[in-house]
Coordinates of C-alpha atoms in Angstrom, one line a residue:
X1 CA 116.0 78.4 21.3
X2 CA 114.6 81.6 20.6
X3 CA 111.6 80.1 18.5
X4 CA 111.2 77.7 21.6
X5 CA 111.0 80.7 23.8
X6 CA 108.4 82.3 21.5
X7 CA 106.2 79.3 21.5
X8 CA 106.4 79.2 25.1
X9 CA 105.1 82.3 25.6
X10 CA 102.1 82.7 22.9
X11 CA 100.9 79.5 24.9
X12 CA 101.0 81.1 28.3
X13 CA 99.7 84.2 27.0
X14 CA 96.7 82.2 25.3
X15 CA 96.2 80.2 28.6
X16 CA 95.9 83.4 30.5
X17 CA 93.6 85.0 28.3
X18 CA 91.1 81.4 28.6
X19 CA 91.4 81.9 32.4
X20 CA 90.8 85.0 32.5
X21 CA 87.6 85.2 30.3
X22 CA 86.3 82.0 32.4
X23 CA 86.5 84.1 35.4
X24 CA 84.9 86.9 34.3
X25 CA 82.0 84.7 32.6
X26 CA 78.9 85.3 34.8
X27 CA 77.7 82.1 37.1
X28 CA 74.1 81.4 37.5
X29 CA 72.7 83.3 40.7
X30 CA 71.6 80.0 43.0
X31 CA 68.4 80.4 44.8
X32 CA 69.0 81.8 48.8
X33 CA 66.9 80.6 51.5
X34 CA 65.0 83.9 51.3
X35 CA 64.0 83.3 48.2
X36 CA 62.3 80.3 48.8
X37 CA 60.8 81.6 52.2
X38 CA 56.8 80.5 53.1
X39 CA 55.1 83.6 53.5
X40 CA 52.7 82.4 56.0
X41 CA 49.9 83.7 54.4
X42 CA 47.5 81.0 55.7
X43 CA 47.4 80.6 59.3
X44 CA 45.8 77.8 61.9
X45 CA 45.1 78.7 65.7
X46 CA 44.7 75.4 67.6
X47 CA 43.8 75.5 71.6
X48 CA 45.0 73.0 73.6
X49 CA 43.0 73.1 76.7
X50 CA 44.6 72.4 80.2
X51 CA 42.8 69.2 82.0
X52 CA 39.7 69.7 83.1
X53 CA 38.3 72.7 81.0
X54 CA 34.3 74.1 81.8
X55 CA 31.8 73.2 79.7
X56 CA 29.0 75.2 79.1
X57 CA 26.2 74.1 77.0
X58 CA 24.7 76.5 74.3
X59 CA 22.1 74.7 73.0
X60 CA 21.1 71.8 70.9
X61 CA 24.5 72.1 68.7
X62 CA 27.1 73.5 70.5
X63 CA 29.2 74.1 73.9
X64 CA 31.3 76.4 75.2
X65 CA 34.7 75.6 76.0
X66 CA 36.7 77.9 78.6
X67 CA 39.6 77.5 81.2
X68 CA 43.7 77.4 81.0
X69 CA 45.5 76.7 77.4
X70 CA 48.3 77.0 75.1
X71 CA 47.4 78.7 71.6
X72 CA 48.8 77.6 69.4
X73 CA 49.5 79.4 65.1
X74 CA 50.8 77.2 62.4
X75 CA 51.4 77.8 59.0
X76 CA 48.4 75.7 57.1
X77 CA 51.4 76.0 53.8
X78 CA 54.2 74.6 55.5
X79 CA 53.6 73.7 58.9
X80 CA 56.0 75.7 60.6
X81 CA 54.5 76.8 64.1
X82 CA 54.4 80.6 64.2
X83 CA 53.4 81.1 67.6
X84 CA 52.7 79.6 71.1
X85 CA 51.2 80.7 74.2
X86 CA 49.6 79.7 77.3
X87 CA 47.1 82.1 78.4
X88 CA 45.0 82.0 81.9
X89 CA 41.3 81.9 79.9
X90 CA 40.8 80.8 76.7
X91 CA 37.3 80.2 74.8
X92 CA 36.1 78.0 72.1
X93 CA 32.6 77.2 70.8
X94 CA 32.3 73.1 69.9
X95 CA 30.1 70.7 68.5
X96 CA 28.3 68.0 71.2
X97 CA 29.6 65.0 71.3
X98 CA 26.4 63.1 71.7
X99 CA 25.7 59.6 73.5
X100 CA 22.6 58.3 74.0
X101 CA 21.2 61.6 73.9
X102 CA 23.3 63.4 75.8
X103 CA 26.5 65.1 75.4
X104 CA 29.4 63.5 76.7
X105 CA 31.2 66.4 77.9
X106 CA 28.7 69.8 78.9
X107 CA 25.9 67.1 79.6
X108 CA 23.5 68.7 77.3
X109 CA 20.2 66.2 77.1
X110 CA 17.5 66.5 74.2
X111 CA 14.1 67.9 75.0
X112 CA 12.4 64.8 76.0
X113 CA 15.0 64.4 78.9
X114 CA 15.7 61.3 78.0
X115 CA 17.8 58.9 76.9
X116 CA 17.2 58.6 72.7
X117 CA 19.4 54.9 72.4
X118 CA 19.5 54.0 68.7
X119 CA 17.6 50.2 68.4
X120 CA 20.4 47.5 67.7
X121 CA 19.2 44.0 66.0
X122 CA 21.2 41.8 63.7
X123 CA 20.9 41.4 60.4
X124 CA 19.9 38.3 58.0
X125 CA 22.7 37.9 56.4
X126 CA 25.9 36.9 59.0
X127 CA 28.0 39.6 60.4
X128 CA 25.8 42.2 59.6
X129 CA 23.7 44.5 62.2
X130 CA 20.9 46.6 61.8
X131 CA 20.7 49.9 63.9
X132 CA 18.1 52.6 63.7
X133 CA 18.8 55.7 64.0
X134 CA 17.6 58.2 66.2
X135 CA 14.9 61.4 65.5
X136 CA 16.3 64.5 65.5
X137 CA 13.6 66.4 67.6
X138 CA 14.7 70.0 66.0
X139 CA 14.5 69.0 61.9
X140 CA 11.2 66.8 60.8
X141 CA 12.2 63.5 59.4
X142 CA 15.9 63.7 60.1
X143 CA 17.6 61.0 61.8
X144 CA 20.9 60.9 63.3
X145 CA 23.5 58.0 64.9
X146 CA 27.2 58.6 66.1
X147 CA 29.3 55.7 66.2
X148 CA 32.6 56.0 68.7
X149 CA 36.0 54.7 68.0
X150 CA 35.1 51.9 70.9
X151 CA 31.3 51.5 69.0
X152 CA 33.4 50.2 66.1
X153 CA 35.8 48.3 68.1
X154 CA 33.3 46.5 69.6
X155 CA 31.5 45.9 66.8
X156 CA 34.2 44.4 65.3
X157 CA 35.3 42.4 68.2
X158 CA 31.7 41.0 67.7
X159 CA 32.6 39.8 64.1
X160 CA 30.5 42.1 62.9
X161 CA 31.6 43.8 59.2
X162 CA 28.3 45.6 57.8
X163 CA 26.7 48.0 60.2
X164 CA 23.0 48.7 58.5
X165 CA 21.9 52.2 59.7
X166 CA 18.3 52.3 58.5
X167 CA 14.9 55.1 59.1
X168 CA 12.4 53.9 60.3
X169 CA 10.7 53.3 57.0
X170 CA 13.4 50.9 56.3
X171 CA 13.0 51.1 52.4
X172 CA 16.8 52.6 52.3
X173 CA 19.9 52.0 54.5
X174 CA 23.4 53.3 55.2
X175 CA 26.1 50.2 54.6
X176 CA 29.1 50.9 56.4
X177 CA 32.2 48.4 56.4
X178 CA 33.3 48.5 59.9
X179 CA 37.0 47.3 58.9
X180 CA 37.4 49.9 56.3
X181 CA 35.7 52.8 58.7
X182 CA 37.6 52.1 61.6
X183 CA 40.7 52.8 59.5
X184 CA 39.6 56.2 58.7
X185 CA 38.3 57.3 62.5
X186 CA 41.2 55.5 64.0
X187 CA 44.0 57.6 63.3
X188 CA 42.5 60.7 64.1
X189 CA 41.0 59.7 67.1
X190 CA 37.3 60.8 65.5
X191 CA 33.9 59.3 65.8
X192 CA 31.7 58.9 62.6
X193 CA 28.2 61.4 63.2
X194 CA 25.6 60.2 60.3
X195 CA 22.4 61.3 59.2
X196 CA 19.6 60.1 57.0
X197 CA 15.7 60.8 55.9
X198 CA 13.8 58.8 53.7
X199 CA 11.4 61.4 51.7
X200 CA 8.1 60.3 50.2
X201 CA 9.5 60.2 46.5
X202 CA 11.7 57.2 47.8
X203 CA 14.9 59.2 47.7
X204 CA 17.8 59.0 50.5
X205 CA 19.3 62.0 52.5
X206 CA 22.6 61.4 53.7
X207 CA 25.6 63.1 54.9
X208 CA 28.3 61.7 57.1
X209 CA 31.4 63.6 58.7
X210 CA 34.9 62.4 61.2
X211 CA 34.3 64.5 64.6
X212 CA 37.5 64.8 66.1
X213 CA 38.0 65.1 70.1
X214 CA 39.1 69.4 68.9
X215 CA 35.0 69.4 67.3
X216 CA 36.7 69.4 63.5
X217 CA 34.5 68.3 60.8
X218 CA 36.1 66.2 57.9
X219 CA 34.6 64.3 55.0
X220 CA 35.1 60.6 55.3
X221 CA 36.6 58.9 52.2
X222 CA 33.9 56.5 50.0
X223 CA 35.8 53.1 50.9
X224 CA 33.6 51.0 52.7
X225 CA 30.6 53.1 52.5
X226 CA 27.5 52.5 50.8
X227 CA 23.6 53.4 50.2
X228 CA 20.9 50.2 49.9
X229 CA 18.0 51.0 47.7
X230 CA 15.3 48.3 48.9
X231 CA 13.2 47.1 45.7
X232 CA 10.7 44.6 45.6
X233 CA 12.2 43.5 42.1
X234 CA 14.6 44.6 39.7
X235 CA 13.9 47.3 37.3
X236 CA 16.2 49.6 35.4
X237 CA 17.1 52.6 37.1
X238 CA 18.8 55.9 37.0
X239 CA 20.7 57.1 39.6
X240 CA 21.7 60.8 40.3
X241 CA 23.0 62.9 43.6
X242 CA 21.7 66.6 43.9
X243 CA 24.7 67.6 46.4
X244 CA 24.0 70.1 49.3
X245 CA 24.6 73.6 47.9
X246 CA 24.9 72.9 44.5
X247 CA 22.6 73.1 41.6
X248 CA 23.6 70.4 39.0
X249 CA 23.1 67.0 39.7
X250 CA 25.7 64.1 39.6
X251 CA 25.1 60.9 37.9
X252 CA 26.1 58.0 39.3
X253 CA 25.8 53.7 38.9
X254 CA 24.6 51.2 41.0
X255 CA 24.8 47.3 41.2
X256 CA 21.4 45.0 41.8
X257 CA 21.9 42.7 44.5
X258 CA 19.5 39.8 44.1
X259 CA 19.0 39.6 48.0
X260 CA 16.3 42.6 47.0
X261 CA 18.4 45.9 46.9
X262 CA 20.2 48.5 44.7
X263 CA 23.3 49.3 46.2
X264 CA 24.6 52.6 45.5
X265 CA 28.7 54.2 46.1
X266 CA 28.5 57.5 48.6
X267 CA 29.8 60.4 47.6
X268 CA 29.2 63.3 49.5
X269 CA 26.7 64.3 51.5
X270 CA 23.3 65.1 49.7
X271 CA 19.9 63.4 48.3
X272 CA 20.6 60.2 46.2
X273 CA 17.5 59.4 43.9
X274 CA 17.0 56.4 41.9
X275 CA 14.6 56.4 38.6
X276 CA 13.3 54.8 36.4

């Protein structure tokens, strides 16, 4: 009995000893929700105008935007809305939104006073239209179009898939896959502003952005968006983009299309040359 009792207790003792070392054993400190706190350090103000806000033009770019609103600040990390308040008078400088030469919202009209409609005429080739853009009467050579959500939904109710946008040289042309662009503008609501100039050398400007309803600017993506090199016959050619504000060029490929044109993948806005 005795060595029974003895064994008994060395085990106990030993069992206390495990415990108590595992319960002084330090634990892995788990992060807190402070620690993983967004600091806010970028920040977004948005104003959301009250109906009916005055427009004021400013010029040939922009308006002025002015009444009731709520003012918004979100976090541009995390989202998380910081602040929000209505105030009595808020301002904002935006962007026309320009219609047949003429703003859609301050009423701004171009110099000549009149209506600049860009000249619509199908294509060739079925379900394919031609539109030419319009002069931009404050840069020389520059050409401009804006097509509306409801310009691409009707263009599509129409059956049409290529949209053309050409100068009025016509050696060059902006291809634009209505079903693939309307999936871009649609779920922000934006329109798709382009511009284009042919220069002498036969290289292509061009540069196209999303214009929300707010007046931000985005880059569309490439899908469904293409530049046509017109050729009289097929030569071998090299093909490089000198981007706006940058110094290097980009090379790039194209694919000959034996209806008479090189066509070309946009990338970003900037001047596209082909040589050979």
């Amino acid at each position: 009995m005795t060595r029974k009792k003895l064994a008994i207790a060395i085990l106990l003792l030993m069992l206390f000893s495990l415990f108590s070392g595992a319960a002084g054993a330090e634990e892995p400190a788990l992060a807190t929700p402070t620690d993983l706190e967004c600091m806010h350090v970028r920040t977004k103000t948005t104003i959301y105008f009250f109906d009916s806000p005055l427009y004021t033009s400013l010029g040939p770019d922009s308006h002025r935007v002015s009444g009731p609103a709520t003012v918004e600040v979100t976090c541009e990390d995390c989202g998380e809305l910081l602040s929000s308040e209505n105030v009595s008078n808020a301002e904002e400088v935006r962007p026309h939104r320009m219609k047949n030469g003429a703003c859609v919202l301050c009423g701004f009209k171009d110099k000549s006073g009149q209506t600049n409609k860009a000249k619509e005429t199908p294509a060739k080739t079925p379900g394919e239209r031609i539109i030419i853009a319009t002069e931009d009467k404050d840069a020389d050579g520059l050409m401009n179009l804006t097509l509306t959500g409801e310009d691409l939904v009707s263009l599509s109710g129409e059956g049409v898939n290529i949209v053309l946008v050409k100068g009025r040289a016509g050696d060059a042309a902006v291809a634009l896959n209505v079903p693939d662009v309307l999936r871009q503008t649609e779920p922000l609501g934006a329109d798709l502003y382009l511009e284009l100039a042919e220069r002498e050398d036969g290289s292509l400007f061009a540069g196209m952005f999303l214009v929300e309803d707010s007046g931000d600017r985005s880059q569309p993506g490439s899908d469904g968006i293409t530049l046509r090199f017109y050729r009289q016959s097929k030569a071998d050619v090299r093909i490089s983009l000198a981007p706006v504000g940058e110094d290097d060029l980009i090379e790039t490929d194209g694919v000959w299309n034996e209806k008479g044109y090189w066509s070309v993948p946009y990338l970003q806005e900037g001047t596209y040359f082909l040589l050979q």
